[in-house]
mmCIF file of N, CA and C in Angstrom:
data_model
loop_
_atom_site.group_PDB
_atom_site.id
_atom_site.type_symbol
_atom_site.label_atom_id
_atom_site.label_comp_id
_atom_site.label_asym_id
_atom_site.label_seq_id
_atom_site.Cartn_x
_atom_site.Cartn_y
_atom_site.Cartn_z
ATOM 1 N N MET R 1 95.685 -73.213 68.054
ATOM 2 C CA MET R 1 95.303 -72.143 68.772
ATOM 3 C C MET R 1 94.769 -72.540 70.381
ATOM 4 N N SER R 2 94.186 -73.906 70.402
ATOM 5 C CA SER R 2 93.048 -74.413 71.142
ATOM 6 C C SER R 2 94.347 -74.550 72.650
ATOM 7 N N GLY R 3 95.927 -74.324 72.128
ATOM 8 C CA GLY R 3 96.999 -74.609 72.764
ATOM 9 C C GLY R 3 97.420 -72.983 73.638
ATOM 10 N N GLU R 4 96.850 -72.138 72.912
ATOM 11 C CA GLU R 4 97.325 -71.130 73.451
ATOM 12 C C GLU R 4 96.500 -70.133 73.916
ATOM 13 N N MET R 5 95.132 -70.624 74.531
ATOM 14 C CA MET R 5 93.995 -70.074 75.309
ATOM 15 C C MET R 5 94.369 -70.757 76.131
ATOM 16 N N PRO R 6 94.804 -71.841 76.903
ATOM 17 C CA PRO R 6 94.976 -72.588 78.643
ATOM 18 C C PRO R 6 96.183 -71.806 78.381
ATOM 19 N N GLN R 7 97.298 -71.412 77.901
ATOM 20 C CA GLN R 7 98.145 -70.272 78.389
ATOM 21 C C GLN R 7 98.142 -69.128 78.679
ATOM 22 N N LYS R 8 97.428 -68.589 77.759
ATOM 23 C CA LYS R 8 96.678 -67.393 78.450
ATOM 24 C C LYS R 8 95.693 -67.072 79.397
ATOM 25 N N ARG R 9 95.689 -68.026 79.435
ATOM 26 C CA ARG R 9 94.268 -68.237 80.766
ATOM 27 C C ARG R 9 95.418 -67.916 81.915
ATOM 28 N N LYS R 10 96.140 -68.742 81.883
ATOM 29 C CA LYS R 10 97.161 -69.785 82.853
ATOM 30 C C LYS R 10 98.032 -68.500 83.121
ATOM 31 N N ALA R 11 98.530 -67.210 82.253
ATOM 32 C CA ALA R 11 98.983 -66.752 82.735
ATOM 33 C C ALA R 11 97.801 -64.916 83.429
ATOM 34 N N VAL R 12 97.141 -64.962 83.031
ATOM 35 C CA VAL R 12 96.306 -64.261 83.421
ATOM 36 C C VAL R 12 95.708 -64.463 84.960
ATOM 37 N N ARG R 13 95.796 -65.325 85.194
ATOM 38 C CA ARG R 13 95.569 -65.863 86.512
ATOM 39 C C ARG R 13 97.026 -66.122 86.595
ATOM 40 N N GLU R 14 97.623 -66.139 86.314
ATOM 41 C CA GLU R 14 98.825 -65.664 87.717
ATOM 42 C C GLU R 14 99.438 -64.405 87.703
ATOM 43 N N LEU R 15 99.581 -63.297 87.081
ATOM 44 C CA LEU R 15 99.155 -61.990 86.192
ATOM 45 C C LEU R 15 97.921 -61.559 87.631
ATOM 46 N N GLU R 16 96.489 -62.053 88.201
ATOM 47 C CA GLU R 16 96.074 -61.386 88.766
ATOM 48 C C GLU R 16 95.948 -62.184 90.500
ATOM 49 N N ASP R 17 96.713 -63.018 90.348
ATOM 50 C CA ASP R 17 97.373 -63.895 91.420
ATOM 51 C C ASP R 17 98.415 -62.865 91.976
ATOM 52 N N SER R 18 99.633 -62.523 91.370
ATOM 53 C CA SER R 18 100.688 -61.403 91.983
ATOM 54 C C SER R 18 99.048 -60.593 92.302
ATOM 55 N N GLU R 19 98.847 -59.464 91.529
ATOM 56 C CA GLU R 19 97.919 -58.474 91.943
ATOM 57 C C GLU R 19 97.458 -58.411 93.244
ATOM 58 N N GLU R 20 96.531 -59.584 93.248
ATOM 59 C CA GLU R 20 96.200 -59.519 94.297
ATOM 60 C C GLU R 20 97.455 -60.171 95.514
ATOM 61 N N LEU R 21 98.020 -60.220 95.311
ATOM 62 C CA LEU R 21 99.463 -60.918 96.810
ATOM 63 C C LEU R 21 99.829 -59.297 96.701
ATOM 64 N N ILE R 22 99.613 -58.624 95.549
ATOM 65 C CA ILE R 22 100.464 -57.191 96.007
ATOM 66 C C ILE R 22 99.520 -56.058 96.974
ATOM 67 N N SER R 23 98.628 -56.048 96.606
ATOM 68 C CA SER R 23 97.580 -55.837 96.772
ATOM 69 C C SER R 23 97.515 -55.794 98.208
ATOM 70 N N ARG R 24 97.539 -57.367 98.965
ATOM 71 C CA ARG R 24 97.100 -57.843 100.345
ATOM 72 C C ARG R 24 98.506 -57.050 101.214
ATOM 73 N N GLU R 25 99.776 -57.196 99.825
ATOM 74 C CA GLU R 25 101.365 -56.785 101.056
ATOM 75 C C GLU R 25 101.279 -55.278 101.025
ATOM 76 N N ARG R 26 100.166 -54.649 100.568
ATOM 77 C CA ARG R 26 100.411 -52.848 100.150
ATOM 78 C C ARG R 26 99.512 -52.599 101.083
ATOM 79 N N ARG R 27 98.231 -53.366 101.620
ATOM 80 C CA ARG R 27 97.808 -53.245 102.584
ATOM 81 C C ARG R 27 97.897 -53.461 103.922
ATOM 82 N N LYS R 28 98.904 -54.368 104.275
ATOM 83 C CA LYS R 28 99.634 -54.619 105.323
ATOM 84 C C LYS R 28 100.082 -53.708 105.266
ATOM 85 N N LEU R 29 101.137 -53.204 105.180
ATOM 86 C CA LEU R 29 102.815 -52.787 104.759
ATOM 87 C C LEU R 29 101.231 -50.768 105.446
ATOM 88 N N ILE R 30 100.073 -50.631 104.410
ATOM 89 C CA ILE R 30 99.652 -49.749 105.260
ATOM 90 C C ILE R 30 98.970 -48.933 106.217
ATOM 91 N N ARG R 31 98.437 -50.434 106.889
ATOM 92 C CA ARG R 31 98.224 -50.141 108.011
ATOM 93 C C ARG R 31 99.317 -50.673 109.072
ATOM 94 N N GLU R 32 100.249 -51.339 108.604
ATOM 95 C CA GLU R 32 101.572 -51.144 109.978
ATOM 96 C C GLU R 32 101.796 -49.741 110.058
ATOM 97 N N PHE R 33 101.699 -49.045 108.104
ATOM 98 C CA PHE R 33 102.765 -47.945 109.186
ATOM 99 C C PHE R 33 101.044 -46.517 109.626
ATOM 100 N N ASN R 34 100.370 -46.890 109.375
ATOM 101 C CA ASN R 34 99.184 -46.374 110.820
ATOM 102 C C ASN R 34 99.044 -46.669 111.550
ATOM 103 N N GLU R 35 99.166 -47.748 111.938
ATOM 104 C CA GLU R 35 99.732 -48.132 113.462
ATOM 105 C C GLU R 35 100.880 -47.492 114.255
ATOM 106 N N ALA R 36 101.692 -47.452 113.502
ATOM 107 C CA ALA R 36 103.613 -46.492 113.719
ATOM 108 C C ALA R 36 102.484 -45.366 114.200
ATOM 109 N N GLU R 37 102.289 -44.981 112.722
ATOM 110 C CA GLU R 37 102.276 -43.580 112.722
ATOM 111 C C GLU R 37 101.075 -43.368 114.120
ATOM 112 N N GLU R 38 100.010 -43.442 114.117
ATOM 113 C CA GLU R 38 99.538 -43.432 116.188
ATOM 114 C C GLU R 38 99.968 -43.744 116.672
ATOM 115 N N ALA R 39 101.102 -44.576 116.923
ATOM 116 C CA ALA R 39 102.065 -44.856 118.504
ATOM 117 C C ALA R 39 102.749 -43.804 118.676
ATOM 118 N N ILE R 40 103.295 -43.399 117.282
ATOM 119 C CA ILE R 40 104.419 -42.014 117.183
ATOM 120 C C ILE R 40 103.924 -41.379 118.067
ATOM 121 N N SER R 41 102.390 -40.598 117.449
ATOM 122 C CA SER R 41 101.516 -39.248 118.083
ATOM 123 C C SER R 41 101.115 -39.508 119.110
ATOM 124 N N ILE R 42 100.672 -40.629 119.302
ATOM 125 C CA ILE R 42 100.522 -40.822 120.904
ATOM 126 C C ILE R 42 102.059 -40.713 122.036
ATOM 127 N N GLU R 43 102.922 -41.448 121.686
ATOM 128 C CA GLU R 43 104.508 -40.613 122.751
ATOM 129 C C GLU R 43 104.481 -39.448 122.567
ATOM 130 N N LYS R 44 104.094 -38.512 120.979
ATOM 131 C CA LYS R 44 104.630 -37.517 121.154
ATOM 132 C C LYS R 44 103.154 -36.522 121.844
ATOM 133 N N ARG R 45 102.111 -36.870 122.183
ATOM 134 C CA ARG R 45 101.388 -36.285 123.178
ATOM 135 C C ARG R 45 101.861 -36.510 124.174
ATOM 136 N N GLU R 46 102.024 -37.497 124.756
ATOM 137 C CA GLU R 46 102.467 -37.316 125.504
ATOM 138 C C GLU R 46 103.619 -37.105 126.486
ATOM 139 N N ALA R 47 104.407 -36.760 125.434
ATOM 140 C CA ALA R 47 105.374 -36.011 125.947
ATOM 141 C C ALA R 47 105.217 -34.328 126.175
ATOM 142 N N LEU R 48 104.430 -34.340 125.208
ATOM 143 C CA LEU R 48 104.133 -32.959 124.904
ATOM 144 C C LEU R 48 103.579 -32.017 126.637
ATOM 145 N N ARG R 49 102.739 -33.499 126.481
ATOM 146 C CA ARG R 49 102.030 -33.683 127.842
ATOM 147 C C ARG R 49 102.817 -33.488 129.598
ATOM 148 N N ILE R 50 103.782 -34.247 129.585
ATOM 149 C CA ILE R 50 104.779 -33.974 130.743
ATOM 150 C C ILE R 50 105.562 -32.494 130.335
ATOM 151 N N LEU R 51 105.996 -32.454 129.047
ATOM 152 C CA LEU R 51 106.714 -31.492 128.969
ATOM 153 C C LEU R 51 106.320 -29.836 130.211
ATOM 154 N N GLU R 52 104.788 -29.959 129.677
ATOM 155 C CA GLU R 52 103.867 -28.567 129.737
ATOM 156 C C GLU R 52 103.647 -28.803 131.255
ATOM 157 N N GLU R 53 103.557 -30.681 131.917
ATOM 158 C CA GLU R 53 103.489 -30.507 133.385
ATOM 159 C C GLU R 53 104.380 -29.915 133.881
ATOM 160 N N THR R 54 106.024 -30.035 133.590
ATOM 161 C CA THR R 54 107.361 -30.130 134.188
ATOM 162 C C THR R 54 107.311 -28.753 133.491
ATOM 163 N N GLU R 55 106.458 -27.689 132.581
ATOM 164 C CA GLU R 55 107.659 -26.865 132.379
ATOM 165 C C GLU R 55 106.597 -25.602 133.966
ATOM 166 N N ALA R 56 104.877 -26.113 133.843
ATOM 167 C CA ALA R 56 104.022 -25.331 134.877
ATOM 168 C C ALA R 56 105.006 -25.342 136.156
ATOM 169 N N GLU R 57 105.156 -26.211 136.695
ATOM 170 C CA GLU R 57 106.217 -26.584 137.962
ATOM 171 C C GLU R 57 106.576 -25.623 138.054
ATOM 172 N N ILE R 58 108.100 -25.536 136.961
ATOM 173 C CA ILE R 58 109.438 -24.991 137.521
ATOM 174 C C ILE R 58 109.187 -23.691 137.305
ATOM 175 N N ASN R 59 107.466 -22.729 136.844
ATOM 176 C CA ASN R 59 107.103 -21.791 136.708
ATOM 177 C C ASN R 59 106.884 -21.383 138.293
ATOM 178 N N ILE R 60 106.372 -22.339 138.803
ATOM 179 C CA ILE R 60 106.124 -22.460 140.060
ATOM 180 C C ILE R 60 106.888 -22.133 141.025
ATOM 181 N N LYS R 61 108.023 -22.898 140.952
ATOM 182 C CA LYS R 61 109.006 -22.795 141.645
ATOM 183 C C LYS R 61 109.658 -21.523 141.861
ATOM 184 N N LYS R 62 109.803 -21.680 139.655
ATOM 185 C CA LYS R 62 110.808 -19.868 139.819
ATOM 186 C C LYS R 62 109.790 -18.768 140.566
ATOM 187 N N ARG R 63 108.746 -18.640 140.373
ATOM 188 C CA ARG R 63 107.487 -17.954 140.787
ATOM 189 C C ARG R 63 107.939 -17.428 142.743
ATOM 190 N N LYS R 64 108.474 -18.661 143.365
ATOM 191 C CA LYS R 64 108.183 -19.122 144.705
ATOM 192 C C LYS R 64 109.893 -17.956 145.239
ATOM 193 N N ALA R 65 110.569 -18.998 144.469
ATOM 194 C CA ALA R 65 111.915 -18.565 144.569
ATOM 195 C C ALA R 65 111.897 -16.828 144.190
ATOM 196 N N LEU R 66 111.635 -16.172 142.805
ATOM 197 C CA LEU R 66 111.411 -15.193 142.935
ATOM 198 C C LEU R 66 110.533 -14.507 144.093
ATOM 199 N N ARG R 67 109.887 -15.207 145.134
ATOM 200 C CA ARG R 67 109.526 -14.240 146.092
ATOM 201 C C ARG R 67 109.806 -14.059 147.110
ATOM 202 N N GLU R 68 110.315 -14.890 147.234
ATOM 203 C CA GLU R 68 111.317 -15.808 148.433
ATOM 204 C C GLU R 68 112.709 -14.339 148.524
ATOM 205 N N LEU R 69 113.371 -14.677 147.295
ATOM 206 C CA LEU R 69 114.039 -12.988 147.501
ATOM 207 C C LEU R 69 113.753 -12.136 147.205
ATOM 208 N N GLU R 70 112.730 -11.865 147.091
ATOM 209 C CA GLU R 70 112.528 -10.412 146.459
ATOM 210 C C GLU R 70 112.034 -10.142 149.259
ATOM 211 N N ASP R 71 111.805 -11.079 149.581
ATOM 212 C CA ASP R 71 111.733 -10.732 150.527
ATOM 213 C C ASP R 71 112.888 -10.927 150.852
ATOM 214 N N LEU R 72 113.282 -11.640 151.076
ATOM 215 C CA LEU R 72 115.195 -11.479 152.011
ATOM 216 C C LEU R 72 115.707 -10.285 151.283
ATOM 217 N N ARG R 73 115.364 -10.170 149.525
ATOM 218 C CA ARG R 73 116.317 -8.501 149.753
ATOM 219 C C ARG R 73 115.490 -6.798 150.261
ATOM 220 N N GLU R 74 114.352 -7.008 150.062
ATOM 221 C CA GLU R 74 113.514 -6.035 151.576
ATOM 222 C C GLU R 74 113.613 -6.583 152.962
ATOM 223 N N ASN R 75 113.902 -7.513 153.358
ATOM 224 C CA ASN R 75 114.470 -7.632 154.759
ATOM 225 C C ASN R 75 115.633 -7.320 154.446
ATOM 226 N N TYR R 76 116.753 -7.642 153.830
ATOM 227 C CA TYR R 76 118.034 -7.511 153.858
ATOM 228 C C TYR R 76 117.871 -5.664 153.825
ATOM 229 N N ASP R 77 117.141 -4.427 153.320
ATOM 230 C CA ASP R 77 117.041 -3.131 153.079
ATOM 231 C C ASP R 77 116.473 -3.005 154.294
ATOM 232 N N SER R 78 115.831 -3.538 154.764
ATOM 233 C CA SER R 78 115.395 -3.073 156.270
ATOM 234 C C SER R 78 116.097 -3.145 157.322
ATOM 235 N N LEU R 79 117.191 -4.374 157.179
ATOM 236 C CA LEU R 79 118.675 -3.611 157.394
ATOM 237 C C LEU R 79 119.580 -3.268 158.038
ATOM 238 N N LEU R 80 119.898 -3.315 156.738
ATOM 239 C CA LEU R 80 120.765 -2.112 156.378
ATOM 240 C C LEU R 80 120.159 -0.443 156.788
ATOM 241 N N ARG R 81 119.108 -0.316 156.848
ATOM 242 C CA ARG R 81 118.567 0.486 157.522
ATOM 243 C C ARG R 81 118.752 0.890 158.844
ATOM 244 N N GLU R 82 118.377 -0.158 159.254
ATOM 245 C CA GLU R 82 118.146 -0.282 161.239
ATOM 246 C C GLU R 82 119.460 -0.007 161.594
ATOM 247 N N ASN R 83 120.529 -0.375 160.537
ATOM 248 C CA ASN R 83 121.552 -0.410 161.174
ATOM 249 C C ASN R 83 122.237 0.869 161.068
ATOM 250 N N ASP R 84 122.308 1.354 159.634
ATOM 251 C CA ASP R 84 122.507 3.088 160.092
ATOM 252 C C ASP R 84 121.635 3.971 160.401
ATOM 253 N N ASN R 85 120.638 3.381 160.719
ATOM 254 C CA ASN R 85 120.131 4.107 162.156
ATOM 255 C C ASN R 85 120.830 4.145 163.217
ATOM 256 N N LEU R 86 121.141 3.044 163.584
ATOM 257 C CA LEU R 86 121.606 2.998 164.953
ATOM 258 C C LEU R 86 123.058 3.449 164.869
ATOM 259 N N LYS R 87 123.204 3.770 164.110
ATOM 260 C CA LYS R 87 124.558 3.901 163.592
ATOM 261 C C LYS R 87 125.020 5.530 163.980
ATOM 262 N N ASN R 88 124.347 6.073 163.126
ATOM 263 C CA ASN R 88 123.757 7.427 163.216
ATOM 264 C C ASN R 88 123.664 7.980 164.607
ATOM 265 N N LYS R 89 122.537 7.019 165.347
ATOM 266 C CA LYS R 89 122.673 7.513 166.884
ATOM 267 C C LYS R 89 124.031 7.423 167.213
ATOM 268 N N LEU R 90 124.596 6.248 167.502
ATOM 269 C CA LEU R 90 125.652 6.302 167.980
ATOM 270 C C LEU R 90 126.638 6.932 167.276
ATOM 271 N N ARG R 91 126.528 7.460 166.454
ATOM 272 C CA ARG R 91 127.157 8.613 166.537
ATOM 273 C C ARG R 91 127.359 9.930 166.815
ATOM 274 N N ARG R 92 126.545 10.466 166.442
ATOM 275 C CA ARG R 92 125.203 11.605 167.396
ATOM 276 C C ARG R 92 125.704 11.953 168.980
ATOM 277 N N GLY R 93 125.990 10.731 169.947
ATOM 278 C CA GLY R 93 125.551 10.325 170.855
ATOM 279 C C GLY R 93 124.322 10.410 171.439
ATOM 280 N N GLY R 94 123.591 9.682 170.879
ATOM 281 C CA GLY R 94 122.178 9.212 171.079
ATOM 282 C C GLY R 94 122.403 7.828 172.013
ATOM 283 N N GLY R 95 122.895 7.401 171.825
ATOM 284 C CA GLY R 95 123.358 5.978 172.101
ATOM 285 C C GLY R 95 122.141 5.312 171.906
ATOM 286 N N ILE R 96 122.262 4.114 172.311
ATOM 287 C CA ILE R 96 121.142 2.500 171.963
ATOM 288 C C ILE R 96 120.369 2.020 173.603
ATOM 289 N N SER R 97 118.940 2.901 174.373
ATOM 290 C CA SER R 97 118.788 1.923 175.259
ATOM 291 C C SER R 97 119.387 1.096 175.435
ATOM 292 N N GLY R 98 119.492 0.835 176.993
ATOM 293 C CA GLY R 98 120.315 -0.002 177.337
ATOM 294 C C GLY R 98 122.020 -0.266 177.135
ATOM 295 N N ILE R 99 122.447 0.139 176.608
ATOM 296 C CA ILE R 99 123.786 0.360 176.132
ATOM 297 C C ILE R 99 124.738 -0.066 176.922
ATOM 298 N N SER R 100 124.366 0.725 177.730
ATOM 299 C CA SER R 100 125.628 0.831 179.334
ATOM 300 C C SER R 100 125.206 -0.229 180.192
ATOM 301 N N SER R 101 124.330 -1.341 180.150
ATOM 302 C CA SER R 101 123.844 -1.879 181.347
ATOM 303 C C SER R 101 124.565 -3.068 180.129
ATOM 304 N N ARG R 102 125.215 -3.082 179.219
ATOM 305 C CA ARG R 102 125.231 -4.091 178.532
ATOM 306 C C ARG R 102 126.453 -4.295 178.186
ATOM 307 N N LEU R 103 126.864 -3.018 178.377
ATOM 308 C CA LEU R 103 128.640 -2.925 178.146
ATOM 309 C C LEU R 103 129.483 -3.669 179.342
ATOM 310 N N GLY R 104 128.584 -3.539 181.011
ATOM 311 C CA GLY R 104 128.938 -3.366 181.473
ATOM 312 C C GLY R 104 129.510 -1.996 182.674
ATOM 313 N N GLY R 105 129.553 -1.087 182.324
ATOM 314 C CA GLY R 105 129.899 0.154 182.152
ATOM 315 C C GLY R 105 131.215 0.281 181.938
ATOM 316 N N SER R 106 131.981 -0.428 181.130
ATOM 317 C CA SER R 106 133.366 -1.045 180.674
ATOM 318 C C SER R 106 133.688 0.790 180.603
ATOM 319 N N LYS R 107 135.013 1.474 180.517
ATOM 320 C CA LYS R 107 135.332 2.367 179.833
ATOM 321 C C LYS R 107 135.983 2.355 178.485
ATOM 322 N N ARG R 108 135.921 3.596 178.140
ATOM 323 C CA ARG R 108 136.350 3.397 176.038
ATOM 324 C C ARG R 108 137.638 2.891 176.147
ATOM 325 N N GLY R 109 137.834 2.033 175.427
ATOM 326 C CA GLY R 109 139.249 1.124 174.944
ATOM 327 C C GLY R 109 139.258 -0.196 175.809
ATOM 328 N N SER R 110 138.410 -0.905 176.666
ATOM 329 C CA SER R 110 138.508 -1.719 177.084
ATOM 330 C C SER R 110 137.243 -2.698 176.287
ATOM 331 N N ILE R 111 137.803 -3.742 176.474
ATOM 332 C CA ILE R 111 136.845 -5.261 175.680
ATOM 333 C C ILE R 111 135.274 -4.943 176.717
ATOM 334 N N PRO R 112 135.028 -4.791 175.438
ATOM 335 C CA PRO R 112 132.996 -4.708 176.122
ATOM 336 C C PRO R 112 132.628 -6.481 176.409
ATOM 337 N N GLY R 113 132.387 -6.285 177.251
ATOM 338 C CA GLY R 113 132.050 -7.639 178.066
ATOM 339 C C GLY R 113 133.126 -8.747 178.717
ATOM 340 N N GLU R 114 134.105 -7.996 179.155
ATOM 341 C CA GLU R 114 134.759 -8.129 179.864
ATOM 342 C C GLU R 114 134.909 -7.497 181.665
ATOM 343 N N ASP R 115 134.988 -8.245 182.231
ATOM 344 C CA ASP R 115 134.723 -7.163 183.472
ATOM 345 C C ASP R 115 136.326 -7.682 184.376
ATOM 346 N N SER R 116 136.990 -7.186 184.400
ATOM 347 C CA SER R 116 138.825 -7.122 185.549
ATOM 348 C C SER R 116 139.053 -7.615 185.207
ATOM 349 N N GLN R 117 138.564 -8.996 185.708
ATOM 350 C CA GLN R 117 138.913 -10.213 185.976
ATOM 351 C C GLN R 117 138.856 -11.135 184.370
ATOM 352 N N GLY R 118 139.168 -10.303 183.624
ATOM 353 C CA GLY R 118 138.773 -10.723 182.008
ATOM 354 C C GLY R 118 137.815 -12.162 181.484
ATOM 355 N N LEU R 119 136.557 -12.003 182.918
ATOM 356 C CA LEU R 119 135.478 -12.669 182.253
ATOM 357 C C LEU R 119 134.386 -11.470 181.249
ATOM 358 N N ASN R 120 133.587 -12.906 180.852
ATOM 359 C CA ASN R 120 132.696 -12.288 180.062
ATOM 360 C C ASN R 120 130.747 -11.744 180.386
ATOM 361 N N ASN R 121 130.627 -11.218 181.050
ATOM 362 C CA ASN R 121 129.861 -10.553 181.637
ATOM 363 C C ASN R 121 129.053 -9.992 180.804
ATOM 364 N N THR R 122 128.701 -10.438 179.280
ATOM 365 C CA THR R 122 127.429 -10.232 178.684
ATOM 366 C C THR R 122 126.952 -11.185 177.428
ATOM 367 N N THR R 123 125.998 -10.607 177.028
ATOM 368 C CA THR R 123 125.780 -11.117 175.537
ATOM 369 C C THR R 123 126.794 -11.456 174.446
ATOM 370 N N ASP R 124 125.942 -12.585 173.637
ATOM 371 C CA ASP R 124 127.532 -12.491 172.737
ATOM 372 C C ASP R 124 127.010 -11.781 171.024
ATOM 373 N N GLU R 125 126.101 -10.728 171.797
ATOM 374 C CA GLU R 125 125.857 -9.290 170.983
ATOM 375 C C GLU R 125 126.855 -8.248 170.875
ATOM 376 N N SER R 126 127.475 -7.745 169.677
ATOM 377 C CA SER R 126 128.278 -6.324 169.820
ATOM 378 C C SER R 126 127.296 -4.987 169.501
ATOM 379 N N VAL R 127 128.443 -4.032 170.046
ATOM 380 C CA VAL R 127 127.118 -2.785 169.689
ATOM 381 C C VAL R 127 126.664 -2.538 167.555
ATOM 382 N N ASP R 128 128.137 -3.000 166.996
ATOM 383 C CA ASP R 128 127.830 -2.314 165.645
ATOM 384 C C ASP R 128 126.964 -3.595 165.396
ATOM 385 N N GLY R 129 126.306 -4.853 165.837
ATOM 386 C CA GLY R 129 125.699 -6.066 164.891
ATOM 387 C C GLY R 129 126.271 -7.247 164.537
ATOM 388 N N ASP R 130 127.943 -6.584 165.178
ATOM 389 C CA ASP R 130 128.847 -7.632 164.637
ATOM 390 C C ASP R 130 128.569 -8.634 165.484
ATOM 391 N N ASP R 131 128.217 -9.891 165.218
ATOM 392 C CA ASP R 131 128.410 -10.851 166.668
ATOM 393 C C ASP R 131 130.157 -11.277 166.405
ATOM 394 N N ILE R 132 130.565 -10.865 168.804
ATOM 395 C CA ILE R 132 131.318 -11.278 168.957
ATOM 396 C C ILE R 132 131.143 -12.459 169.546
ATOM 397 N N SER R 133 131.996 -14.013 169.174
ATOM 398 C CA SER R 133 132.332 -14.962 169.600
ATOM 399 C C SER R 133 132.480 -15.082 171.169
ATOM 400 N N ASN R 134 131.585 -15.795 171.850
ATOM 401 C CA ASN R 134 132.312 -15.812 173.249
ATOM 402 C C ASN R 134 133.680 -17.401 173.485
ATOM 403 N N PRO R 135 134.918 -17.281 174.038
ATOM 404 C CA PRO R 135 135.598 -18.346 173.996
ATOM 405 C C PRO R 135 135.558 -19.675 174.871
#
């Protein structure tokens, strides 16, 4: 019996040591897990912050582009109305003030902007709004 007691104590001590080792390893793994979880959480928050900032910048640029597009549409519509009004004036024979001086008194069928020697004597604008290229 006396030989069994030290063996039992030794076995109990080994079990307690193993239990302590397992407990320390468990605490270490929990601590590492929590640190990794916190690091991931920080990265996630940073990624979300960057995403929200980028989204806000994109929305600002989108609104600006839409305003510019609307301004261009309004300008285009205004130019179309002006062009239509000028065409209607020409059709009705009302003409455009200063048109005879711009055309250099040319006759119907002649090329506007050229005199009898073929020299260009006007600006580079045509009557209907299209640009005339000067050679």
